[in-house]
Short mmCIF file of N, CA, C and O and ligand atoms in Angstrom, two decimals:
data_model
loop_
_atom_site.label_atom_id
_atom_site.label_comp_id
_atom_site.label_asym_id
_atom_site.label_seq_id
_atom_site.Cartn_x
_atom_site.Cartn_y
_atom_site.Cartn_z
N UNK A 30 0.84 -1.21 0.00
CA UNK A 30 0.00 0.00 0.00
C UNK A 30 0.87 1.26 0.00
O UNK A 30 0.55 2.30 -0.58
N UNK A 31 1.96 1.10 0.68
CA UNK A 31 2.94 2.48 0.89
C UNK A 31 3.77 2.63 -0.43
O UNK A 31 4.28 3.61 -0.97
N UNK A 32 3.71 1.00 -0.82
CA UNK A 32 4.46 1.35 -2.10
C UNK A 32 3.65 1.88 -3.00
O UNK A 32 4.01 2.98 -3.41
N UNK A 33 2.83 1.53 -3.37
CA UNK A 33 1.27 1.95 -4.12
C UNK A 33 0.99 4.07 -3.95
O UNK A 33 0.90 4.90 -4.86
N UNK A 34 0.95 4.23 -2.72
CA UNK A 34 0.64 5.89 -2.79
C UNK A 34 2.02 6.45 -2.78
O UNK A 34 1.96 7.65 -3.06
N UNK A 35 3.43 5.99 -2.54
CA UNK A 35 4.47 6.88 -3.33
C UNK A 35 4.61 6.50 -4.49
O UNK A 35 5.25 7.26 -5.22
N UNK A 36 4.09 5.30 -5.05
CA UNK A 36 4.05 5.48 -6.70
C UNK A 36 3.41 6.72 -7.69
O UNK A 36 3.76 7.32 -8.70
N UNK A 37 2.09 6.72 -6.60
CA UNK A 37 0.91 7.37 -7.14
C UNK A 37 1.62 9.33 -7.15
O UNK A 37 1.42 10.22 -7.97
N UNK A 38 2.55 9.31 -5.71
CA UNK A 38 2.98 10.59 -5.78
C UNK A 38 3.76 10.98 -6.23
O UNK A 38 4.04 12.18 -6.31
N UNK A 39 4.62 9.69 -6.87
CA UNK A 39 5.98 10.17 -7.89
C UNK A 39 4.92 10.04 -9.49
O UNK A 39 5.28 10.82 -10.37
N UNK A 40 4.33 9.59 -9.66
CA UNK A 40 3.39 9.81 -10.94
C UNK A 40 2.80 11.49 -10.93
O UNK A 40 2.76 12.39 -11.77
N UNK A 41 2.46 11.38 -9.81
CA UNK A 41 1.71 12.46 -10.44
C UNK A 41 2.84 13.95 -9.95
O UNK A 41 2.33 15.06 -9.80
N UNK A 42 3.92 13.79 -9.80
CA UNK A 42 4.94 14.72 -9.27
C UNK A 42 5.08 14.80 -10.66
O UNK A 42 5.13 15.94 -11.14
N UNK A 43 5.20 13.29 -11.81
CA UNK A 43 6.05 13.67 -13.13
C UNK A 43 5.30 14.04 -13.83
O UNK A 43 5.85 14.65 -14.75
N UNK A 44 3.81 14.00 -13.96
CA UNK A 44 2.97 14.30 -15.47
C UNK A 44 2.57 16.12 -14.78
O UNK A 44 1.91 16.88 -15.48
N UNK A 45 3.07 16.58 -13.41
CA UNK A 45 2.40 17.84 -13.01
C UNK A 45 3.87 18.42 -13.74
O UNK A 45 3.96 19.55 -14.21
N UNK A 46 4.78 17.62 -13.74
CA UNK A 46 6.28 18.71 -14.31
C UNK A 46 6.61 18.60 -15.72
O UNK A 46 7.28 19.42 -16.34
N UNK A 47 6.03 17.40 -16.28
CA UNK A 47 5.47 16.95 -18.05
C UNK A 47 4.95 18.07 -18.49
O UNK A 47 5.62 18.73 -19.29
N UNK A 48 3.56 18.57 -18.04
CA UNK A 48 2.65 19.67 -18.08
C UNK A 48 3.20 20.98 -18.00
O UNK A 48 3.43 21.50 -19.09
N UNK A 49 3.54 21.82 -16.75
CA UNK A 49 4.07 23.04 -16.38
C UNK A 49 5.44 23.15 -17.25
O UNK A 49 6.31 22.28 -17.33
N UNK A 50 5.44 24.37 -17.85
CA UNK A 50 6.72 25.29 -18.74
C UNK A 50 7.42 25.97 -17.55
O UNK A 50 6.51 26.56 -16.95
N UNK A 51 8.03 26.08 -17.22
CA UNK A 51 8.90 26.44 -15.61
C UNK A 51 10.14 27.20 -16.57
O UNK A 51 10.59 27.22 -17.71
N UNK A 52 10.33 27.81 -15.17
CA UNK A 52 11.48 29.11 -15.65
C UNK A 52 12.74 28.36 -16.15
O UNK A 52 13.38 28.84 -17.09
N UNK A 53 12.97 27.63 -15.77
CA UNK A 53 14.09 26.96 -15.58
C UNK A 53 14.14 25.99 -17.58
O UNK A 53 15.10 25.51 -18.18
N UNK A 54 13.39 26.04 -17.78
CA UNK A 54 12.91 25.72 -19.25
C UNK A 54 13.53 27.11 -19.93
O UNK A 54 14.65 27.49 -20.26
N UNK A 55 11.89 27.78 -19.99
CA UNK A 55 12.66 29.14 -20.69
C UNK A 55 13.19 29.70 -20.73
O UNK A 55 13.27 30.69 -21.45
N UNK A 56 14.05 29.21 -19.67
CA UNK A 56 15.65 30.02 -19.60
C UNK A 56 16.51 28.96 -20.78
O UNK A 56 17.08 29.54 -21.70
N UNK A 57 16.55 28.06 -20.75
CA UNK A 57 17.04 26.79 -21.94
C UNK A 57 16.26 27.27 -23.72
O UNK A 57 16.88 27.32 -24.78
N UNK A 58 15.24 27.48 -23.56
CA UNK A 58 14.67 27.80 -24.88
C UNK A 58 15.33 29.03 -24.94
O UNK A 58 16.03 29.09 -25.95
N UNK A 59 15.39 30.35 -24.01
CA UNK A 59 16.09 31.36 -24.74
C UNK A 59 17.55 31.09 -25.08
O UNK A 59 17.98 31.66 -26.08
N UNK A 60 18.62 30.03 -24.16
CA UNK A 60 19.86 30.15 -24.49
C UNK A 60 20.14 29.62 -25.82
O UNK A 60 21.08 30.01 -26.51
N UNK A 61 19.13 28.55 -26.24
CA UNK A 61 18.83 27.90 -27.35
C UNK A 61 18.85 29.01 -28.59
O UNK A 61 19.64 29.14 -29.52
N UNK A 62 17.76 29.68 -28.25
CA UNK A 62 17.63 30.59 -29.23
C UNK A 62 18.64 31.47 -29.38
O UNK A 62 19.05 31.53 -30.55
N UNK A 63 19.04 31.99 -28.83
CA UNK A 63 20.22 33.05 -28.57
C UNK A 63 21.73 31.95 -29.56
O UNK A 63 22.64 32.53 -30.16
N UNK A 64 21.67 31.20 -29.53
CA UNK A 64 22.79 29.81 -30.08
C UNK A 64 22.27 30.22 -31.50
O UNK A 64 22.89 30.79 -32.40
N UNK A 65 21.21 29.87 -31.46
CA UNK A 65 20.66 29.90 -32.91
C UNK A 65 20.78 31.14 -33.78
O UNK A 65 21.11 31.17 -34.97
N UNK A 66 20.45 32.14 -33.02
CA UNK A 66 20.64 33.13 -33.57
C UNK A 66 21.99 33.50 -34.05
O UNK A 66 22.05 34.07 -35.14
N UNK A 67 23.21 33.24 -33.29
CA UNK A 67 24.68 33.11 -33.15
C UNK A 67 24.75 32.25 -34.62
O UNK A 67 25.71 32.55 -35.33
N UNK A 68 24.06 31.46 -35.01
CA UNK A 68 24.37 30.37 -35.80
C UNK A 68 24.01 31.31 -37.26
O UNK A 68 24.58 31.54 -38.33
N UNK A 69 22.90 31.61 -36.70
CA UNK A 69 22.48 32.63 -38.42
C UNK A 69 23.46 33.47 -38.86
O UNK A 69 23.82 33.57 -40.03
N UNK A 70 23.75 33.90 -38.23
CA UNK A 70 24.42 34.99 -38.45
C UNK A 70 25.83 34.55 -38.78
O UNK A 70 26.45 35.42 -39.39
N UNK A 71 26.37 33.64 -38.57
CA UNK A 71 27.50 33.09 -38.58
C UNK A 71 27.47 32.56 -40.32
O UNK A 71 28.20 33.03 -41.19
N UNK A 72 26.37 31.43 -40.55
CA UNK A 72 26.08 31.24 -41.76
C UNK A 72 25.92 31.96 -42.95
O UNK A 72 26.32 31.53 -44.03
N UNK A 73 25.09 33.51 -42.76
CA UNK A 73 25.33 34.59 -43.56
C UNK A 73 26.70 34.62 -43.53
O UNK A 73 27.14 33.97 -44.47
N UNK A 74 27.49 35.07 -42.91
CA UNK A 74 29.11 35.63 -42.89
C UNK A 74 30.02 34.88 -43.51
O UNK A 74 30.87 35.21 -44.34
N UNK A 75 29.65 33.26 -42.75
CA UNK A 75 30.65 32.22 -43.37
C UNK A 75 30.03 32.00 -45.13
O UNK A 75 30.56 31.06 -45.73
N UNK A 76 29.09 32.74 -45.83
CA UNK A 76 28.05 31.96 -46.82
C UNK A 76 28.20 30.75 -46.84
O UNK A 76 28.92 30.10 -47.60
N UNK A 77 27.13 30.16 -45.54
CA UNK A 77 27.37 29.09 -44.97
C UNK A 77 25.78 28.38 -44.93
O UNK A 77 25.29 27.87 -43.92
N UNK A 78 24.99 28.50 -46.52
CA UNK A 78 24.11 28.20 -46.21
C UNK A 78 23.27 27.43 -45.12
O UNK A 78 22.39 27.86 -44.38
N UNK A 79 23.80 26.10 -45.24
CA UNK A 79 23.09 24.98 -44.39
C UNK A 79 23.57 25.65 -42.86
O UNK A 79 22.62 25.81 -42.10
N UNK A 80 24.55 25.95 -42.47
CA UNK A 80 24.30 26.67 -41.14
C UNK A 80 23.05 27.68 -40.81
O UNK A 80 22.43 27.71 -39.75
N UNK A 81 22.87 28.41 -41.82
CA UNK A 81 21.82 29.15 -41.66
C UNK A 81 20.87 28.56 -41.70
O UNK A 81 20.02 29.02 -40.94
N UNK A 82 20.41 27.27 -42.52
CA UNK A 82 19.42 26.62 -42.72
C UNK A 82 18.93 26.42 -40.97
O UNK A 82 18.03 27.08 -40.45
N UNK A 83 19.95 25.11 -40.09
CA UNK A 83 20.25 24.65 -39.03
C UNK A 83 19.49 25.54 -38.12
O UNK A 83 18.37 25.27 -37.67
N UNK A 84 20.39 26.93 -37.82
CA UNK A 84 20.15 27.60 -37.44
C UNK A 84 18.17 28.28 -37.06
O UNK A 84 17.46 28.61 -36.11
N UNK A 85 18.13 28.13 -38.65
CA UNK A 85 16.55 28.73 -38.67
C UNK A 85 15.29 27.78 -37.81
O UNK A 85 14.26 28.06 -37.21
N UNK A 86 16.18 26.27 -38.20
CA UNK A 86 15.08 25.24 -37.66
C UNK A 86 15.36 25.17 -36.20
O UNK A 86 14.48 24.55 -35.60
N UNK A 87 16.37 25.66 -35.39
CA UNK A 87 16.90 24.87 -34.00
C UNK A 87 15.98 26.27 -33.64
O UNK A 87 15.11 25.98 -32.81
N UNK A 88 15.95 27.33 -33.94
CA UNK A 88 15.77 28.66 -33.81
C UNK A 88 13.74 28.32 -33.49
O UNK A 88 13.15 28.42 -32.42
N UNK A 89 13.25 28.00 -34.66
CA UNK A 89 11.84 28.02 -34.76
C UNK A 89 11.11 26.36 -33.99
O UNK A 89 9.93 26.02 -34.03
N UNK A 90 12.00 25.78 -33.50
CA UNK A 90 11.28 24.46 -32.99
C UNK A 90 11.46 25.57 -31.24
O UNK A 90 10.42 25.70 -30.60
N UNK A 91 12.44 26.06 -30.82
CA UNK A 91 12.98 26.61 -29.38
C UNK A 91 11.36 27.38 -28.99
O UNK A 91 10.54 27.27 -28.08
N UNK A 92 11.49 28.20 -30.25
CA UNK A 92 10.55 29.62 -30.21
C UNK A 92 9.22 29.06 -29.87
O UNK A 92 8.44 29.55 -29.05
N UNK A 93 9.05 28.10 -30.49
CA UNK A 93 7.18 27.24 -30.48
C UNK A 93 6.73 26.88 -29.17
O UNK A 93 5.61 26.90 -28.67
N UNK A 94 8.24 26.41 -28.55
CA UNK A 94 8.29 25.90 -26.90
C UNK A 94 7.86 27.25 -26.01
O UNK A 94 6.88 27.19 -25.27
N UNK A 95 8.43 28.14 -26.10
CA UNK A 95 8.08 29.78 -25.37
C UNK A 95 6.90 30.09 -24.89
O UNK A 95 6.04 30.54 -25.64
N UNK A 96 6.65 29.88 -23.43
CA UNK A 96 5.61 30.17 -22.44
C UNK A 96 5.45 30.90 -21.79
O UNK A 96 5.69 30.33 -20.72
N UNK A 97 5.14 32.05 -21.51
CA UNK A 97 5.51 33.08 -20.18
C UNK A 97 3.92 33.37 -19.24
O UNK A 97 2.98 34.12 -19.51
N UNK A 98 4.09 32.59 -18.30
CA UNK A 98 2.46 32.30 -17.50
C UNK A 98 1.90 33.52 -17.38
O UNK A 98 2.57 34.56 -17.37
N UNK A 99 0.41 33.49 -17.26
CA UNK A 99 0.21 34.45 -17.22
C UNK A 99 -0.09 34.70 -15.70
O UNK A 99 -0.86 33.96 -15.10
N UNK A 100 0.62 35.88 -15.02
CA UNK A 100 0.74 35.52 -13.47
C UNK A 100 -0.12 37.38 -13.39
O UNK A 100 -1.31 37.50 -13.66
N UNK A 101 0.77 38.64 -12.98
CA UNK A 101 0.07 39.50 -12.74
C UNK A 101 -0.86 40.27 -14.25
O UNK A 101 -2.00 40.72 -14.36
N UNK A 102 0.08 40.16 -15.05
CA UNK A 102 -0.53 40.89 -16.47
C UNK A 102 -1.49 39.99 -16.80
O UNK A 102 -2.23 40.17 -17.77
N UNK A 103 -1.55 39.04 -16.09
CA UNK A 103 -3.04 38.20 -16.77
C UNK A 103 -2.57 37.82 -18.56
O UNK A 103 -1.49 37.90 -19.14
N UNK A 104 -4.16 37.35 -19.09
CA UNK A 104 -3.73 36.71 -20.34
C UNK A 104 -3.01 37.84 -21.21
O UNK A 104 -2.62 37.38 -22.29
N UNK A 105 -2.72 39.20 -21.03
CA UNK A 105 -2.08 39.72 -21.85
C UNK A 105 -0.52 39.25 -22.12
O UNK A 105 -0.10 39.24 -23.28
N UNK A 106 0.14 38.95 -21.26
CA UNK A 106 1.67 38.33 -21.55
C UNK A 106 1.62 37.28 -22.29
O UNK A 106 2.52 36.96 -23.06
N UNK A 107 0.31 36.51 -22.10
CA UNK A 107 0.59 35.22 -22.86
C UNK A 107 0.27 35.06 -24.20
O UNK A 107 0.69 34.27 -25.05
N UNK A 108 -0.70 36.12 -24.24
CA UNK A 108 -0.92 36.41 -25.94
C UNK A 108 0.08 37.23 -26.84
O UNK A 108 0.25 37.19 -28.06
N UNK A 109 0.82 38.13 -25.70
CA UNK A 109 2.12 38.85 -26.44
C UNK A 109 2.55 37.93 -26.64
O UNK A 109 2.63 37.76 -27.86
N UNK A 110 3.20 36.60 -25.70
CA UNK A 110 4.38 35.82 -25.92
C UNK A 110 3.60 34.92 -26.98
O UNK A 110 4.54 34.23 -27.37
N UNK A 111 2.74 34.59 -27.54
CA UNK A 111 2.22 33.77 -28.68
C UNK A 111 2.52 34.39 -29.52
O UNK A 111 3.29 33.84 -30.31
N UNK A 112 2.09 35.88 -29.82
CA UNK A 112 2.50 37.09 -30.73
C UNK A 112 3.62 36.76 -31.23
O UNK A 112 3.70 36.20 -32.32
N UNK A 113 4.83 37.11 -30.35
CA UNK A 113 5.84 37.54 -30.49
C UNK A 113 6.45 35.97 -31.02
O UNK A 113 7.16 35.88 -32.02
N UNK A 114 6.09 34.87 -30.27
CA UNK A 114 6.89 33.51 -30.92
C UNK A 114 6.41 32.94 -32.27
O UNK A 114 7.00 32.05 -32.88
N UNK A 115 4.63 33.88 -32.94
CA UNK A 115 4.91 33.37 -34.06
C UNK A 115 5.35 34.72 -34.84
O UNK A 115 4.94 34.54 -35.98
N UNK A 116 5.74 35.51 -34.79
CA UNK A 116 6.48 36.83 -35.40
C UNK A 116 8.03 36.16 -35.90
O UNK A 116 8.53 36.18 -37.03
N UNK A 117 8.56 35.56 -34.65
CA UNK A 117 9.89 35.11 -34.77
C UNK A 117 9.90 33.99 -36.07
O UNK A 117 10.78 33.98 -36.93
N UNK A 118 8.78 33.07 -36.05
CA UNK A 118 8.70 31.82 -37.21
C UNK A 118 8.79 32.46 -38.26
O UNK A 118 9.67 32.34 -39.12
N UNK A 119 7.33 33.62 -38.26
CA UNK A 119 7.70 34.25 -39.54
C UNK A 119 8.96 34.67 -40.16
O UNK A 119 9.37 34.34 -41.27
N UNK A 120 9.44 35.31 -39.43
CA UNK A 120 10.19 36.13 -39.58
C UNK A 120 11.50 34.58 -40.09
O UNK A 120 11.49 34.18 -41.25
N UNK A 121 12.26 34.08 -39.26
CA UNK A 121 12.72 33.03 -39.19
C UNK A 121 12.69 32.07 -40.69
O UNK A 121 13.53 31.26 -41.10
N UNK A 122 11.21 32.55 -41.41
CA UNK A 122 11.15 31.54 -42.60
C UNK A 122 11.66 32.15 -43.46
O UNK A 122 12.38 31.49 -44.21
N UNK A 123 11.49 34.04 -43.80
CA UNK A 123 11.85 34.96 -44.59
C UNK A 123 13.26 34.90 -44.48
O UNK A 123 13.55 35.17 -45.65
N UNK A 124 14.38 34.72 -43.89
CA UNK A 124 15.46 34.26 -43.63
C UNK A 124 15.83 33.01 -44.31
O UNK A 124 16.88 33.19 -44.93
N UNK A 125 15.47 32.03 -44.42
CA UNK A 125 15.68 30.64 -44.92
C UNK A 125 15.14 31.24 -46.40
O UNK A 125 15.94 31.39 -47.33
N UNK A 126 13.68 31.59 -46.55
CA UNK A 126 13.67 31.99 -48.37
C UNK A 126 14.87 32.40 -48.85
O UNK A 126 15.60 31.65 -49.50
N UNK A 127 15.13 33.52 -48.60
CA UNK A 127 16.00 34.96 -48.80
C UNK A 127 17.79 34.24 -49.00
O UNK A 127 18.63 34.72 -49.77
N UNK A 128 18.02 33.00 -48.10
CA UNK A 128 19.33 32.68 -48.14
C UNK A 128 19.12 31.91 -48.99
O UNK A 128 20.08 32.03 -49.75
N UNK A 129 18.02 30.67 -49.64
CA UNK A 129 17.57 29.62 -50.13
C UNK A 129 18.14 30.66 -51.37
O UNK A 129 19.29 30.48 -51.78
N UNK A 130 17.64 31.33 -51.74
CA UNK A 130 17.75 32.21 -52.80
C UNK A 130 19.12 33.34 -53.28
O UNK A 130 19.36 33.99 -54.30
N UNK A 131 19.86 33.16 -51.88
CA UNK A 131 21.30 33.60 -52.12
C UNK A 131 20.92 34.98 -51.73
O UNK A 131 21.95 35.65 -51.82
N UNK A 132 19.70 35.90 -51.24
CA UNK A 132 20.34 37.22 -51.06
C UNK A 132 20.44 37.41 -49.68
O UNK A 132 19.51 37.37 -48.87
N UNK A 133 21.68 37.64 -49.45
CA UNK A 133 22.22 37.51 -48.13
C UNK A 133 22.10 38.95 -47.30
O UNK A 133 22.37 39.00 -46.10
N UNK A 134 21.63 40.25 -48.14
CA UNK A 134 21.18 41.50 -47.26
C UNK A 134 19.24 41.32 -47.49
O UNK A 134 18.40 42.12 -47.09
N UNK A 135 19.04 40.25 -48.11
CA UNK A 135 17.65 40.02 -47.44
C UNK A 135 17.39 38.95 -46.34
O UNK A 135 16.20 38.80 -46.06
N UNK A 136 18.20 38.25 -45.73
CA UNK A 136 18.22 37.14 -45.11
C UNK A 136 18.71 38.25 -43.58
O UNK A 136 18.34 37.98 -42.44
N UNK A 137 19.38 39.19 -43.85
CA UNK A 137 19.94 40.00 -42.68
C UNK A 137 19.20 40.73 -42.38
O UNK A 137 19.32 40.98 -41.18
N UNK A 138 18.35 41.33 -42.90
CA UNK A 138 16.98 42.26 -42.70
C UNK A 138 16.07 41.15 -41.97
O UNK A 138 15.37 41.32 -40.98
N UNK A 139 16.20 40.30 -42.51
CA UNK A 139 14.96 39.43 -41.58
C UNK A 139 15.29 39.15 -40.18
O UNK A 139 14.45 39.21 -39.28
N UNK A 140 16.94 38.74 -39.94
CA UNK A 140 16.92 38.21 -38.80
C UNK A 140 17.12 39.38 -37.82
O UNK A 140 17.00 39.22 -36.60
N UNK A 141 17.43 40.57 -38.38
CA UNK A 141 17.35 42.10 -37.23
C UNK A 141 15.77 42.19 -36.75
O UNK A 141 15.38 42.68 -35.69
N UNK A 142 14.71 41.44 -38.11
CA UNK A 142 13.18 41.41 -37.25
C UNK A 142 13.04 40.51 -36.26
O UNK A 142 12.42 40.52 -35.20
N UNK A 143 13.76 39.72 -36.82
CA UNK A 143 13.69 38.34 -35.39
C UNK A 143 14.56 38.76 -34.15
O UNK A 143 14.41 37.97 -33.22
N UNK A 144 15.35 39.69 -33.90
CA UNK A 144 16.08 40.07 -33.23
C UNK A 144 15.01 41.41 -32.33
O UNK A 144 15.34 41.62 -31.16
N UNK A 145 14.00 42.10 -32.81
CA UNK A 145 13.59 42.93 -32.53
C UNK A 145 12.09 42.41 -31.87
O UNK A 145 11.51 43.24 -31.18
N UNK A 146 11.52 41.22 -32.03
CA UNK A 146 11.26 40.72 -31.15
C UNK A 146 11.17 40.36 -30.12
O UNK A 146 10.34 40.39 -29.21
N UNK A 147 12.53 39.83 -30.38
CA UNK A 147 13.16 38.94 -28.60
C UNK A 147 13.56 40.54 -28.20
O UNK A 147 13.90 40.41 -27.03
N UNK A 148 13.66 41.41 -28.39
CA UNK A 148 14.45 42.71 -27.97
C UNK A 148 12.61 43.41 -27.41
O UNK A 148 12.39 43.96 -26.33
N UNK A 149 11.86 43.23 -28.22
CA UNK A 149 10.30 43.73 -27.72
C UNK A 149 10.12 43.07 -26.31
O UNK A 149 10.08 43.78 -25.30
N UNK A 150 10.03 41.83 -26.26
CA UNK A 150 9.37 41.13 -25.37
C UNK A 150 10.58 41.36 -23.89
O UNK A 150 10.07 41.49 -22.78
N UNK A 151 11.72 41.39 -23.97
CA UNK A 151 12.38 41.47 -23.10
C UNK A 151 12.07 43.02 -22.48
O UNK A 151 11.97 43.02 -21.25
N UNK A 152 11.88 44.44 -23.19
CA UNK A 152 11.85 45.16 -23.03
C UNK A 152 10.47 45.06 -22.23
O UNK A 152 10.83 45.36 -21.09
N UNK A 153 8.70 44.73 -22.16
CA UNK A 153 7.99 44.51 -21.79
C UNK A 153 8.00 43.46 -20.65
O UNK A 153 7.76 43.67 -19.46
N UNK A 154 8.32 42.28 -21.25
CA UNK A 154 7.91 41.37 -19.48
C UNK A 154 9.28 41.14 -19.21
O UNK A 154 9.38 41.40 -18.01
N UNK A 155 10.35 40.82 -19.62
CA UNK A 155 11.63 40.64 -19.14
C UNK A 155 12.24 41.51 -17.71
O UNK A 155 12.59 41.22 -16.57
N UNK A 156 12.13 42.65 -18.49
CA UNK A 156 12.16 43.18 -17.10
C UNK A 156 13.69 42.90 -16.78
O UNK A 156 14.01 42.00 -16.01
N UNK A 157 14.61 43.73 -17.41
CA UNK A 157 15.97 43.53 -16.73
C UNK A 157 16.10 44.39 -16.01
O UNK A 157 15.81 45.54 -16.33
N UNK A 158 16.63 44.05 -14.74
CA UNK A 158 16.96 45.21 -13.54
C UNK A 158 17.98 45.82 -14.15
O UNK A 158 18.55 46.76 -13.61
C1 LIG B 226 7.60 36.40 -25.16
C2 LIG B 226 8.72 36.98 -24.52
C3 LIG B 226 10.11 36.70 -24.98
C4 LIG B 226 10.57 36.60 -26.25
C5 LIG B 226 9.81 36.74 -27.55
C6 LIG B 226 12.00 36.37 -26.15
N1 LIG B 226 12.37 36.33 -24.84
FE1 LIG B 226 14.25 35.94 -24.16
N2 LIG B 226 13.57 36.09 -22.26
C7 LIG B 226 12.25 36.26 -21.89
C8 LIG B 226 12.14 36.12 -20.45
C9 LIG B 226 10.84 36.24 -19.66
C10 LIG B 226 13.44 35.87 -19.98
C11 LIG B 226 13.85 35.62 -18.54
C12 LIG B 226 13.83 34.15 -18.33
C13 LIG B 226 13.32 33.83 -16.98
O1 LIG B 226 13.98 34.23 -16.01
O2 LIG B 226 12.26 33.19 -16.90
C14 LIG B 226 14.33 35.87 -21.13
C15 LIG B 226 15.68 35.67 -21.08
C16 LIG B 226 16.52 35.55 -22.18
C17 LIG B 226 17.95 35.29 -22.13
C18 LIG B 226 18.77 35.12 -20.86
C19 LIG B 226 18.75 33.67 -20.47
C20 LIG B 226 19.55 33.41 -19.22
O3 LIG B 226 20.42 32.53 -19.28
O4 LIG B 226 19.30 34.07 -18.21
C21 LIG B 226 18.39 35.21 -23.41
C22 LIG B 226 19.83 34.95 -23.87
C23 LIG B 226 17.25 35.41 -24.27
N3 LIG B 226 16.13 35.62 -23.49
C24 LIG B 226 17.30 35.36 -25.65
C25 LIG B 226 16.20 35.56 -26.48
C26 LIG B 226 16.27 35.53 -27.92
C27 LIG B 226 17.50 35.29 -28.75
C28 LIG B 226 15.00 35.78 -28.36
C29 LIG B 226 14.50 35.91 -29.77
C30 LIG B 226 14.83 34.92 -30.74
C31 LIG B 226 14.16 35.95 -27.19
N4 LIG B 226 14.93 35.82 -26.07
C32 LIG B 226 12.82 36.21 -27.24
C33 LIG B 226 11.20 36.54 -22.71
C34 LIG B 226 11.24 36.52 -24.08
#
């Protein structure tokens, strides 16, 4: 029986931490992204297509993950942060066209939008002291 209800409380300890996006996550999805971004940019410079390619996908799977609860701002943070993570895809795909296609000051215009994003949202809920 004792084994039975700490089963039951390590079960449901793992599908409650399966469920919940925790800081400790989106701190990993931004370093992720922040890599990625490092990577684009690297690929433009190096004309390094498939890095940029890499880059765009490690970049837009991170971004999809991006949760920010909605705690005092209520559902407004969470609809910015939906906003803003599919702004980044967009943005993110116009980058992959633009290099797919070789123009490498249209592939750089895109990712300063994807950059102005993560630069929006930090400026609003980020909140750097
Ligand atoms: C919807 C809001 C939002 C967007 C969009 C966003 N960020 Fe963040 N970012 C945050 C928040 C909130 C934190 C603080 C993490 C925490 O403490 O929970 C953060 C923290 C960070 C950090 C610091 C991580 C650390 O180790 O402390 C980096 C780097 C970062 N973001 C990069 C990015 C990049 C790159 C983008 C764009 C591709 C981006 N962020 C877009 C909200 C956002």
């Amino acid at each position: 029986m004792k084994k039975i209800i700490i089963g039951l409380i390590t079960f449901g300890a793992l599908t409650f931490n399966l469920q919940a996006y925790d800081q400790s996550e989106r701190i990993q999805d931004m370093q992720t992204m922040e890599a990625s971004m490092a990577q684009i940019q690297k690929g433009i410079l190096y004309n390094n297509k498939k890095m940029v390619l890499q880059g765009v996908a490690n970049l837009k799977q991170a971004s999809s993950k991006v949760e920010i609860a909605p705690k005092t701002d209520m559902d407004y943070s969470t609809n910015f942060a939906k906003n803003q993570a599919s702004n980044i895809r967009k943005f993110a795909d116009r980058v992959k066209e633009n290099i797919k296609a070789g123009h490498k000051h249209g592939a750089a215009m895109n990712y300063t939008k994807v950059l102005d994003q993560c630069i929006s949202c930090h400026n609003k809920i980020r909140k750097w002291n």
